[in-house]
Coordinates of C-alpha atoms and ligand atoms in Angstrom, one line a residue:
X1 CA 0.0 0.0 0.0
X2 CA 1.1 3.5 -0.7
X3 CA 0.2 6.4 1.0
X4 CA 0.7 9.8 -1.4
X5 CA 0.3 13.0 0.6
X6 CA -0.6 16.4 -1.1
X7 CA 0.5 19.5 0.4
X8 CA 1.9 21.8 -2.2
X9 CA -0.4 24.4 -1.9
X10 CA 0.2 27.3 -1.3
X11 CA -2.0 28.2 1.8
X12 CA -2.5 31.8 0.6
X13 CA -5.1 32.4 3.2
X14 CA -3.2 32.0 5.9
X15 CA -1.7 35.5 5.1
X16 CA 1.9 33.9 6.5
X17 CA 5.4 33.5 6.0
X18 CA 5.5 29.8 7.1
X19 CA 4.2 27.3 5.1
X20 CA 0.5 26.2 6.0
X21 CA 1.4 22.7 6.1
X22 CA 3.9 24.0 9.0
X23 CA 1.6 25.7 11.0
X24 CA 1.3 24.6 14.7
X25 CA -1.8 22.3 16.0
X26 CA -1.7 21.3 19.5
X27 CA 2.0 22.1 19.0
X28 CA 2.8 20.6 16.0
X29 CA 2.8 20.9 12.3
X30 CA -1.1 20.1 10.4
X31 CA 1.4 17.9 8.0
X32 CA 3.1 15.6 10.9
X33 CA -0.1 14.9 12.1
X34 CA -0.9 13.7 8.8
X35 CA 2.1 11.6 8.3
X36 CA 2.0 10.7 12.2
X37 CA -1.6 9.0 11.0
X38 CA -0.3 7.5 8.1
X39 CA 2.7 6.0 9.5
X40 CA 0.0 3.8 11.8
X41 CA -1.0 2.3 8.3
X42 CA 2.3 0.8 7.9
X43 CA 2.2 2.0 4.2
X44 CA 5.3 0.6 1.9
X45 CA 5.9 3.9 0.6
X46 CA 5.3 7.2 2.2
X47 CA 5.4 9.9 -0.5
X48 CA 4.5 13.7 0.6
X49 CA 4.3 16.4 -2.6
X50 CA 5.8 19.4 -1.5
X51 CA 5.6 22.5 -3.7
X52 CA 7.7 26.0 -4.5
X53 CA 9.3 27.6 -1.2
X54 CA 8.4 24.2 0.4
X55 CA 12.1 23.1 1.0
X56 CA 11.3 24.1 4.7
X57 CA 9.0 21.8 4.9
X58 CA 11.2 19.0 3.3
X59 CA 14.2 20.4 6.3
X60 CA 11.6 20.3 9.0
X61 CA 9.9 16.8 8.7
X62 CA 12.3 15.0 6.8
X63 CA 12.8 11.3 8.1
X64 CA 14.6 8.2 6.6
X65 CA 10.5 6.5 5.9
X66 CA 9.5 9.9 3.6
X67 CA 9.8 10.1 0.1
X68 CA 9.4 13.9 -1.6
X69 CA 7.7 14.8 -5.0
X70 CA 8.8 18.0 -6.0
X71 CA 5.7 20.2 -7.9
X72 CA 6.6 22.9 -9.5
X73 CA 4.3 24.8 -10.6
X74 CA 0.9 23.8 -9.2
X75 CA -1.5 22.8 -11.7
X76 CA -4.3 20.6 -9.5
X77 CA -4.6 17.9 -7.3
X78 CA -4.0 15.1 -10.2
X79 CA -1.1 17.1 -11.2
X80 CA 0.4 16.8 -7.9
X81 CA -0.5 13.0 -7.7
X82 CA 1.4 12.9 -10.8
X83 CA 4.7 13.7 -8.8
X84 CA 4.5 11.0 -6.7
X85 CA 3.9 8.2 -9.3
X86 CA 7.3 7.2 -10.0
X87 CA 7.8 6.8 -6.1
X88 CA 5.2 4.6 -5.9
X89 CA 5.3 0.8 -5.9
X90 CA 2.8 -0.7 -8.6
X91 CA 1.2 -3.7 -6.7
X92 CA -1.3 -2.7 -4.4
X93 CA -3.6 0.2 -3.1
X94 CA -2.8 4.1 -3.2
X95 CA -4.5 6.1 -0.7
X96 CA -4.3 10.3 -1.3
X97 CA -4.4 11.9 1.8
X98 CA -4.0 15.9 2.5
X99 CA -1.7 18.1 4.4
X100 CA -4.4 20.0 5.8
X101 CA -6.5 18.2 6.7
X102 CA -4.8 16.6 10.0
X103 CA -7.6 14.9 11.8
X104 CA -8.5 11.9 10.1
X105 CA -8.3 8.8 12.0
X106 CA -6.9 5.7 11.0
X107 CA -10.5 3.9 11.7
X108 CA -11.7 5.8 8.8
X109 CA -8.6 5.3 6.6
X110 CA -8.6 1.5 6.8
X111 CA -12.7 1.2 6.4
X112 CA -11.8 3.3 2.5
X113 CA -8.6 1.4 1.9
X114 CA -11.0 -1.9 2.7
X115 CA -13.2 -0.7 0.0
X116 CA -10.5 0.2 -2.3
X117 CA -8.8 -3.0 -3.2
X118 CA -10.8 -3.7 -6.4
X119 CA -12.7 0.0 -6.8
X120 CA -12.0 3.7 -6.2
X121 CA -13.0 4.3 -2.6
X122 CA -13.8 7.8 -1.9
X123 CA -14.3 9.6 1.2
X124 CA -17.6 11.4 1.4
X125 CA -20.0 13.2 4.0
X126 CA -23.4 15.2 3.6
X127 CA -22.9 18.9 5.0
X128 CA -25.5 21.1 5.5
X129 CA -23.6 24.0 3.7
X130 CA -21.7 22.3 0.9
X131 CA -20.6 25.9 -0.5
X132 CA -16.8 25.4 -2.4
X133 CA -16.2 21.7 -2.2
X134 CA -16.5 18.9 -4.9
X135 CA -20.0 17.0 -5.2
X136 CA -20.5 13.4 -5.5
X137 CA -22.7 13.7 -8.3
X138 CA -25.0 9.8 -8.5
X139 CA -27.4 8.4 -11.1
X140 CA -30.9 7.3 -10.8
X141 CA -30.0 4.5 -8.8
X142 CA -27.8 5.8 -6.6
X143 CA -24.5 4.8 -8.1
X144 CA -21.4 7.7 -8.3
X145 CA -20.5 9.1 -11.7
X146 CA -18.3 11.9 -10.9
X147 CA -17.0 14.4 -9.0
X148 CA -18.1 17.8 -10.3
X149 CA -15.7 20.9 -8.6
X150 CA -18.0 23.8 -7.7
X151 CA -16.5 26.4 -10.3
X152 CA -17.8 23.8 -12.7
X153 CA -21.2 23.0 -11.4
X154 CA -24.2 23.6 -12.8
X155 CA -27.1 25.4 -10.4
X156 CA -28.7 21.7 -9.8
X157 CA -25.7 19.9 -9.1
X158 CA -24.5 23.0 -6.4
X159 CA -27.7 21.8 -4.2
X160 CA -25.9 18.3 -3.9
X161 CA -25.4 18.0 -0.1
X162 CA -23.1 15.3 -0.6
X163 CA -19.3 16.3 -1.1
X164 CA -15.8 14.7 -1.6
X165 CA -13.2 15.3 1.1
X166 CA -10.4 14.5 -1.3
X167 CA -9.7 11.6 0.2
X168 CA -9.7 9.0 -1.9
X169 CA -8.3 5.0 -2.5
X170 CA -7.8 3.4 -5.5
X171 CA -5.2 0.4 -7.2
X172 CA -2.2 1.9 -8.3
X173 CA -2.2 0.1 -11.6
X174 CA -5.6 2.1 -12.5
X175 CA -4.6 5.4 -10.9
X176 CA -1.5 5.4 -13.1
X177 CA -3.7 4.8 -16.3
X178 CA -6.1 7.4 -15.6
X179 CA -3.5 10.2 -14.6
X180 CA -2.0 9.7 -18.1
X181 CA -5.4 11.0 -19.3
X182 CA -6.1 14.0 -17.3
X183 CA -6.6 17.1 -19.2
X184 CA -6.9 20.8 -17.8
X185 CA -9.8 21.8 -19.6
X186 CA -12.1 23.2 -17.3
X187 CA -13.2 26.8 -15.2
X188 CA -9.7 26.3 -12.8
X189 CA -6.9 25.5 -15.7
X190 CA -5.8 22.2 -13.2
X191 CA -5.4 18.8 -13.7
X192 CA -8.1 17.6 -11.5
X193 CA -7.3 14.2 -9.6
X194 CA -11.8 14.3 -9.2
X195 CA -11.8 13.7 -13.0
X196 CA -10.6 9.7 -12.6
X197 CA -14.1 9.2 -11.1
X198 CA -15.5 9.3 -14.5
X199 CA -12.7 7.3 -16.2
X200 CA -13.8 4.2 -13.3
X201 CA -16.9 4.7 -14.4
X202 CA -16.2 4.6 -18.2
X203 CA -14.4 1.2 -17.5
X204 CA -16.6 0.0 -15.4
X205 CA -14.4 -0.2 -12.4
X206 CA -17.0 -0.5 -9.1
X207 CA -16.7 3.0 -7.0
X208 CA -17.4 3.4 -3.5
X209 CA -18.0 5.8 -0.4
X210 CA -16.8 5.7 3.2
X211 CA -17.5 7.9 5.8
X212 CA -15.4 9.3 8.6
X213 CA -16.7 8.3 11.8
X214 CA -16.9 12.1 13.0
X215 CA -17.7 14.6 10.5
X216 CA -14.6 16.7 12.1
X217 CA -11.7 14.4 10.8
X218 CA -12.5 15.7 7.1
X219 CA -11.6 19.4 8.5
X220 CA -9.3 21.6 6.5
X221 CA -7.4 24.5 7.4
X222 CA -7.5 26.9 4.5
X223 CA -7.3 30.0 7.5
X224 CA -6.3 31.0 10.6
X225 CA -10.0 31.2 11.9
X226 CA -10.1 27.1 10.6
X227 CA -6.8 26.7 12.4
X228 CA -8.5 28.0 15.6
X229 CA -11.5 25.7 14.9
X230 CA -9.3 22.7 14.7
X231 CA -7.1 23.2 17.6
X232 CA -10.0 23.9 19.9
X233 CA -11.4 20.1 18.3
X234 CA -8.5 18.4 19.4
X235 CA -8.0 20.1 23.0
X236 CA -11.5 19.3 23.6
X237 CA -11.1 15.2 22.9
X238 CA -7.6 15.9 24.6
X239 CA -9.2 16.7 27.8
X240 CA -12.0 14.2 27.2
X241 CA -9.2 11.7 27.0
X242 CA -7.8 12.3 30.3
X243 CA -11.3 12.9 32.0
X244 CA -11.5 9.3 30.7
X245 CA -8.6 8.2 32.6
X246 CA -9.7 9.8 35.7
X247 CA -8.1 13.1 35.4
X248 CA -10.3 16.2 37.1
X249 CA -10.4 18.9 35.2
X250 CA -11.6 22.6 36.6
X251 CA -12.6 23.4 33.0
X252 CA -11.9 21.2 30.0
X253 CA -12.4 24.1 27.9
X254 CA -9.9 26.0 30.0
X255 CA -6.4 23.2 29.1
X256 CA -4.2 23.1 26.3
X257 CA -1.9 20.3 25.5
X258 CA 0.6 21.2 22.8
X259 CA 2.6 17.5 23.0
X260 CA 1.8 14.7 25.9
X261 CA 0.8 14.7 28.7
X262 CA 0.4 11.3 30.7
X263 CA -1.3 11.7 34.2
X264 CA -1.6 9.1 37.2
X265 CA -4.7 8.4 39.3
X266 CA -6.5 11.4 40.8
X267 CA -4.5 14.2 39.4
X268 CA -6.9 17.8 39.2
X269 CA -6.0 20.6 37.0
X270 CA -7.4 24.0 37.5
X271 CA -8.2 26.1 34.4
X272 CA -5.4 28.1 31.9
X273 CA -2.5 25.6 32.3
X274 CA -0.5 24.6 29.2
X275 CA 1.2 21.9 28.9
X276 CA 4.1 21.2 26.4
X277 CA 6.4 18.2 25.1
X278 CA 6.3 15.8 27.5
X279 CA 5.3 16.2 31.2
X280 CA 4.4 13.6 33.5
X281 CA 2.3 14.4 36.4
X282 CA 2.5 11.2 38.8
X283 CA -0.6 10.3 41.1
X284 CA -2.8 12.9 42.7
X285 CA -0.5 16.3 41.5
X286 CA -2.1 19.1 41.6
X287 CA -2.0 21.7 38.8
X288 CA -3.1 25.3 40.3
X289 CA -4.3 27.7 37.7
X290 CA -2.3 29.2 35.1
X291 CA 0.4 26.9 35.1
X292 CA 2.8 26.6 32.1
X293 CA 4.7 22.8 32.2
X294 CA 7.5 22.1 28.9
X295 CA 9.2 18.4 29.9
X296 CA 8.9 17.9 32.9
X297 CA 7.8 15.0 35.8
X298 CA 5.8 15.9 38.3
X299 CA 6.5 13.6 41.9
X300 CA 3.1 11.9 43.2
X301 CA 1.3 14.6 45.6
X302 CA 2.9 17.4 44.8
X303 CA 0.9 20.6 44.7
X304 CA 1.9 23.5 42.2
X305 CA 0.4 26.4 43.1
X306 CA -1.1 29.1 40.4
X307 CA 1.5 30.6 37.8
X308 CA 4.3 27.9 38.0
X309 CA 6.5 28.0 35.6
X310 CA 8.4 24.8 34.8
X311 CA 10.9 23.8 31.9
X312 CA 12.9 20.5 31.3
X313 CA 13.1 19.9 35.2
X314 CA 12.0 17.3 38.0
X315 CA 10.0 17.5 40.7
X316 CA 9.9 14.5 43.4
X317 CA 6.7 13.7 45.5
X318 CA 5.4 15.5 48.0
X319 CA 6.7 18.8 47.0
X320 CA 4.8 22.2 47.3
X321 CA 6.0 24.6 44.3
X322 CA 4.9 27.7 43.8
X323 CA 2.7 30.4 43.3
X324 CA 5.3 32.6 40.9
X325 CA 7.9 29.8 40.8
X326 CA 10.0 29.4 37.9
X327 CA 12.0 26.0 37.4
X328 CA 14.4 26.1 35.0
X329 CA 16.0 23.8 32.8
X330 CA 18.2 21.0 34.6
X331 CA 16.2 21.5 38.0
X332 CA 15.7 18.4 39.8
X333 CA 13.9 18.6 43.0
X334 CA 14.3 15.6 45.3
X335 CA 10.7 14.8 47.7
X336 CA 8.9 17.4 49.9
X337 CA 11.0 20.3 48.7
X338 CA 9.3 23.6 49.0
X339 CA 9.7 26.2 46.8
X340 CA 7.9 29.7 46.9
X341 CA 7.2 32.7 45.4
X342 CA 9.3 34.5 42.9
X343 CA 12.4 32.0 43.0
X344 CA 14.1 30.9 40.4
X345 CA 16.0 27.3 39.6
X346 CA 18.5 26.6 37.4
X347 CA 20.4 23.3 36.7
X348 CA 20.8 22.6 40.1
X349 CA 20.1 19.7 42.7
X350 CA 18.1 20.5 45.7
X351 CA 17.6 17.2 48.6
X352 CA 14.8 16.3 50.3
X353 CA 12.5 18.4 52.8
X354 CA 14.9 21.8 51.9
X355 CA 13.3 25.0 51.5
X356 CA 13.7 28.4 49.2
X357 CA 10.1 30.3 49.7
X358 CA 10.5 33.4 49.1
X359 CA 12.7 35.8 46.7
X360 CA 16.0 33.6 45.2
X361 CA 18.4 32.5 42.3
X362 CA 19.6 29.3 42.2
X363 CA 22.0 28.2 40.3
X364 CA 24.5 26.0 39.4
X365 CA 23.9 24.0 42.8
X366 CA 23.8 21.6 44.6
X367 CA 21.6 21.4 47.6
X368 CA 21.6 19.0 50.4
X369 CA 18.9 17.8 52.3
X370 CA 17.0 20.2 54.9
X371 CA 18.5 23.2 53.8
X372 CA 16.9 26.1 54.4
X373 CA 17.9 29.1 51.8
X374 CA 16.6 32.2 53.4
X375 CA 14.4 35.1 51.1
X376 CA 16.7 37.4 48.9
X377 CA 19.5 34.8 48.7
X378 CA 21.2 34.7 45.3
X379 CA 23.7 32.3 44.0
X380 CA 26.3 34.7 42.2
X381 CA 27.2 31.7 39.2
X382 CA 28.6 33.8 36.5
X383 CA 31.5 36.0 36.2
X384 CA 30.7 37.6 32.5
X385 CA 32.3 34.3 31.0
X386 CA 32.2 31.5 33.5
X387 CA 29.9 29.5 35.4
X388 CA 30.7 28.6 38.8
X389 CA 29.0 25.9 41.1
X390 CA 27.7 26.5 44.6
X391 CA 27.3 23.3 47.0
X392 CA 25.7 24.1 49.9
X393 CA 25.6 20.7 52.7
X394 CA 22.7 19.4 54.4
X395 CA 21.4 20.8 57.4
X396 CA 22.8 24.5 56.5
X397 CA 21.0 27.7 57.0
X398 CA 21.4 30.6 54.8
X399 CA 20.2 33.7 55.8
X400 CA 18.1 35.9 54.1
X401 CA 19.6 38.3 51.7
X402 CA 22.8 36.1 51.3
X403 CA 25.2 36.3 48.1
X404 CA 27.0 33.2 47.5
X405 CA 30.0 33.7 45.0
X406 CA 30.5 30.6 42.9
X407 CA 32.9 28.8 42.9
X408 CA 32.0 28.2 47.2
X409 CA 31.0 25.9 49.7
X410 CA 28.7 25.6 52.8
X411 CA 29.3 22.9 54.9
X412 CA 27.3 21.0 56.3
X413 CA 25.1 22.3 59.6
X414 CA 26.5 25.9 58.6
X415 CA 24.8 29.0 59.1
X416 CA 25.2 32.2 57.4
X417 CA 24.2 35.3 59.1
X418 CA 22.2 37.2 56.9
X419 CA 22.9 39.7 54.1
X420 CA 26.5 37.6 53.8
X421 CA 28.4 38.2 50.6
X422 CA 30.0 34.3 51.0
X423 CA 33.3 34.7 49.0
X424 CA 35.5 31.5 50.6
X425 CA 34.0 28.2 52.1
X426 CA 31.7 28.3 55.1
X427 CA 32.5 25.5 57.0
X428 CA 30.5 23.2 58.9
X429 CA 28.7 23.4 62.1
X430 CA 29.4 27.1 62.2
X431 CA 28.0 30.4 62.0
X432 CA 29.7 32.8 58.9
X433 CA 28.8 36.8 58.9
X434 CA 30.3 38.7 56.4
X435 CA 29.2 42.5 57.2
X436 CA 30.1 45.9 58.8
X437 CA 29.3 45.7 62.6
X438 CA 26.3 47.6 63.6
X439 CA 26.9 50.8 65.8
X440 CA 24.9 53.5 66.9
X441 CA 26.4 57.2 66.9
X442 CA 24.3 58.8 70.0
X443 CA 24.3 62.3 69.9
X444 CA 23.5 62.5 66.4
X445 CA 21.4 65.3 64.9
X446 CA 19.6 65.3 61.0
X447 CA 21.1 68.2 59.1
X448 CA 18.3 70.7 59.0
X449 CA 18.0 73.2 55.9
X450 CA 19.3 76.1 56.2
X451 CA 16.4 79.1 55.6
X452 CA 18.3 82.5 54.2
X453 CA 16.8 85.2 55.2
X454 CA 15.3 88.1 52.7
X455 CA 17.2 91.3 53.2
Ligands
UD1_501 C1 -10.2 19.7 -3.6 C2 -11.1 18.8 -4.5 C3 -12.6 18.9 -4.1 C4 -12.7 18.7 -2.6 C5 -11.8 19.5 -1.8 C6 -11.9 19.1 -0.4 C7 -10.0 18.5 -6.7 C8 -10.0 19.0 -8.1 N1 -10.9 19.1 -5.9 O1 -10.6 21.0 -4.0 O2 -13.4 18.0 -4.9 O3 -14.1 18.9 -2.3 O4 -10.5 19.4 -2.3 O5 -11.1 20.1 0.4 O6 -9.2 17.7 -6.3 N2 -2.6 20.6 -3.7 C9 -1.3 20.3 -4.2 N3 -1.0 20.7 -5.5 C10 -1.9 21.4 -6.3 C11 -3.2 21.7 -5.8 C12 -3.5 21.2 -4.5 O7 -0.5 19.7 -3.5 O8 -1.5 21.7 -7.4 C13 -2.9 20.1 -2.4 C14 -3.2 21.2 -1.4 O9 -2.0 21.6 -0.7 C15 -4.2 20.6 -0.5 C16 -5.0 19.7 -1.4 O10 -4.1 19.4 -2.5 O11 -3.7 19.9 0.6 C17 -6.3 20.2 -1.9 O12 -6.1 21.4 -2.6 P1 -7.1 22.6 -2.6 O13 -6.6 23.6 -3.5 O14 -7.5 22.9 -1.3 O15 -8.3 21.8 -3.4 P2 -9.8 22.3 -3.6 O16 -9.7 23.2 -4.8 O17 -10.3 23.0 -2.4
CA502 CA1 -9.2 23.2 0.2

């Protein structure tokens, strides 16, 4: 079985400088959710017609499986079919599927390619406002004759309800035949690939419809607006899916999932998080609102509060992060480590049951186990050029307002008195001040201003 993929269009509504194909649903491109389906069909080949100014495309999904047909220019969908012939193997089935249209589900695919191993299988559905697409135009007793494109229609045959998603199935053998005879003579100038409906017919070759199993799969994004449409679609059966598995959702409208996000038992999500790549929230997290997770994994029964911020970074059980935290990448959090407001993590280590919850840098540390790191406390880790590590041992205190000036140690059981600029090792079991002593002038008086008098 081949699969040939068309998406050489040029996507001129999408008023953009990135090809449509490329554009972003639920974080990734309309075509690699196409090819993503069709690699679940374990075709033999996988050919995808790319067009002018679509070498990005080619750079950005490019894969050992994929085959590319070049069309240049862009005379019609059986033009573009065309371009993939000599990729594809002769034996067997073709199935044409499109760029843009990235929500058909394999279901759907195999019940055509079933019907297409001895006929042309098309994809149909009935809409209610048919306006622009292809009709499936049907004789007396009910059997397809052709596709007729709307520019071509005649007033009769535009109040056919019944339309062709372009996605059709068909044996090779005949689809090479009929391509050979495709003319351009009609309102558009293309090569239609519609007009090897009437060729079946002509040779008697049986034709046949499938429907998608939701009207939604046959979507395409022509616009931004459609994009929109879609991406709601698929957040919507997103959240489904993990309400499914138990998941509790504040809002399912209010959740967006732009990659994958795999959730244990009784994990609650309030509304306006996004989630991206891969994050992995373990049994009964919870996700305050407004919470923004890239690759990360989330210990069992930890609790982020609202407008966490987390990046390529791991968080063990038991933890309480947040509000306003911001884990950066390389952050691994060991179990019940708290973390507050406004303090940032960076590719550092922090043990078990330690605290930073209020007001701090870290980075480029390592963090021992019950550590508490006082508000204000900054980890100095760059010179201009270098980055330096702090260590800091478990049981240490650091006071609030501390510097620490990488390359340094703390040892363990240390203290450090606070506003400390810590420029050599603190060691353990001891407490380290680094500032002026306090004294108190008695006596003292606030200059007072001096009023001149007018002469
Ligand atoms: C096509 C069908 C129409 C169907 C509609 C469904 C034809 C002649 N018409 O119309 O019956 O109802 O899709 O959306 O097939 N493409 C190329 N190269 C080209 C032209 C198109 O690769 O030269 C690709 C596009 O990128 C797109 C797909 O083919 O993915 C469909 O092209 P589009 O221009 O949207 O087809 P329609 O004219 O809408
Ligand atoms: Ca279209």
């Amino acid at each position: 079985m081949n699969i040939v993929v068309l998406a050489a269009g040029q996507g001129k509504r999408m008023h953009s400088n990135l090809p449509k194909v490329l554009h972003p649903l639920a974080g990734k491109a309309l075509l690699a959710h196409v090819i993503g389906t069709a690699r679940r069909l374990s075709p033999q080949t996988l050919c995808l017609v790319y067009g002018h100014g679509g070498d990005a495309v080619r750079t950005t999904l490019d894969a050992p499986d994929l085959a590319w047909a070049l069309q240049e220019p862009q005379l019609g969908t059986g033009h573009a079919v065309q371009q993939a012939l000599p990729h594809l193997n002769g034996a067997g089935t073709t199935l044409v599927l499109y760029g843009d249209v990235p929500l058909i589900e394999t279901g759907t695919l195999e019940k055509l390619l079933h019907a297409a191993h001895d006929a042309l299988a098309i994809l149909t559905v009935e809409l209610d406002d048919p306006g622009g697409y292809g009709r499936i135009v049907r004789n007396s007793t009910g059997q397809v004759v052709r596709i007729v494109e709307e520019k071509d229609s005649t007033a009769e045959e535009r109040c056919i309800c019944e339309i062709n998603t372009g996605i059709m199935a068909m044996p090779t053998v005949c689809l090479g035949q009929w391509l050979a005879r495709l003319s351009n003579s009609n309102a558009q100038k293309e090569y239609y690939l519609t007009d090897i409906v009437g060729m079946a017919v002509e040779e008697g070759l049986p034709i046949r419809t499938a429907n998608p199993k939701h009207e939604w799969e046959v979507l395409g994004v022509n616009s931004k607006v459609q994009l929109a449409e879609l991406e709601r679609i698929v957040q919507r059966s997103t959240a489904e899916r993990l309400m499914e598995q138990g998941v509790r959702l504040a809002d399912p409208a209010r959740l967006d999932v732009r990659g994958e996000l795999v959730c244990g038992r009784d994990v609650f999500i309030d509304v306006n998080c996004v989630f991206e790549g891969r994050v992995v929230l373990d049994e009964a997290v919870e996700v305050g609102p407004n919470c923004v997770l890239k690759n990360a994994r989330i210990g069992a029964a930890t609790r982020l509060a609202a407008f966490t911020h987390i990046e390529d970074a791991v968080v063990g059980p038991d933890g309480m992060i947040g509000p306003f935290a911001r884990l950066r990448p390389g952050t691994e959090l060991a179990e019940d480590v708290h973390i507050g407001n406004f303090v940032e993590i960076k590719k550092s280590r922090i043990a078990a049951h330690s605290k930073a919850n209020h007001l701090a840098y870290i980075g480029d540390a390592i963090i021992g186990s019950r550590v508490n790191v006082g508000a204000g406390t900054i980890t100095c880790n760059y010179d201009g050029v270098n980055k330096f590590q702090t260590i800091i041992e478990d049981d240490a205190f650091i006071g609030s307002d501390s510097q620490l000036v990488a390359p340094v140690t703390v040892g363990r059981g240390a203290t450090l008195g606070a506003g400390t600029t810590l420029t050599r090792n603190a060691p353990p079991d001891t407490l380290t001040v680094s500032r002026a002593r306090q004294v108190s002038i008695s006596g003292w008086k606030r200059p007072v201003k001096q009023v001149r008098r007018k002469e």
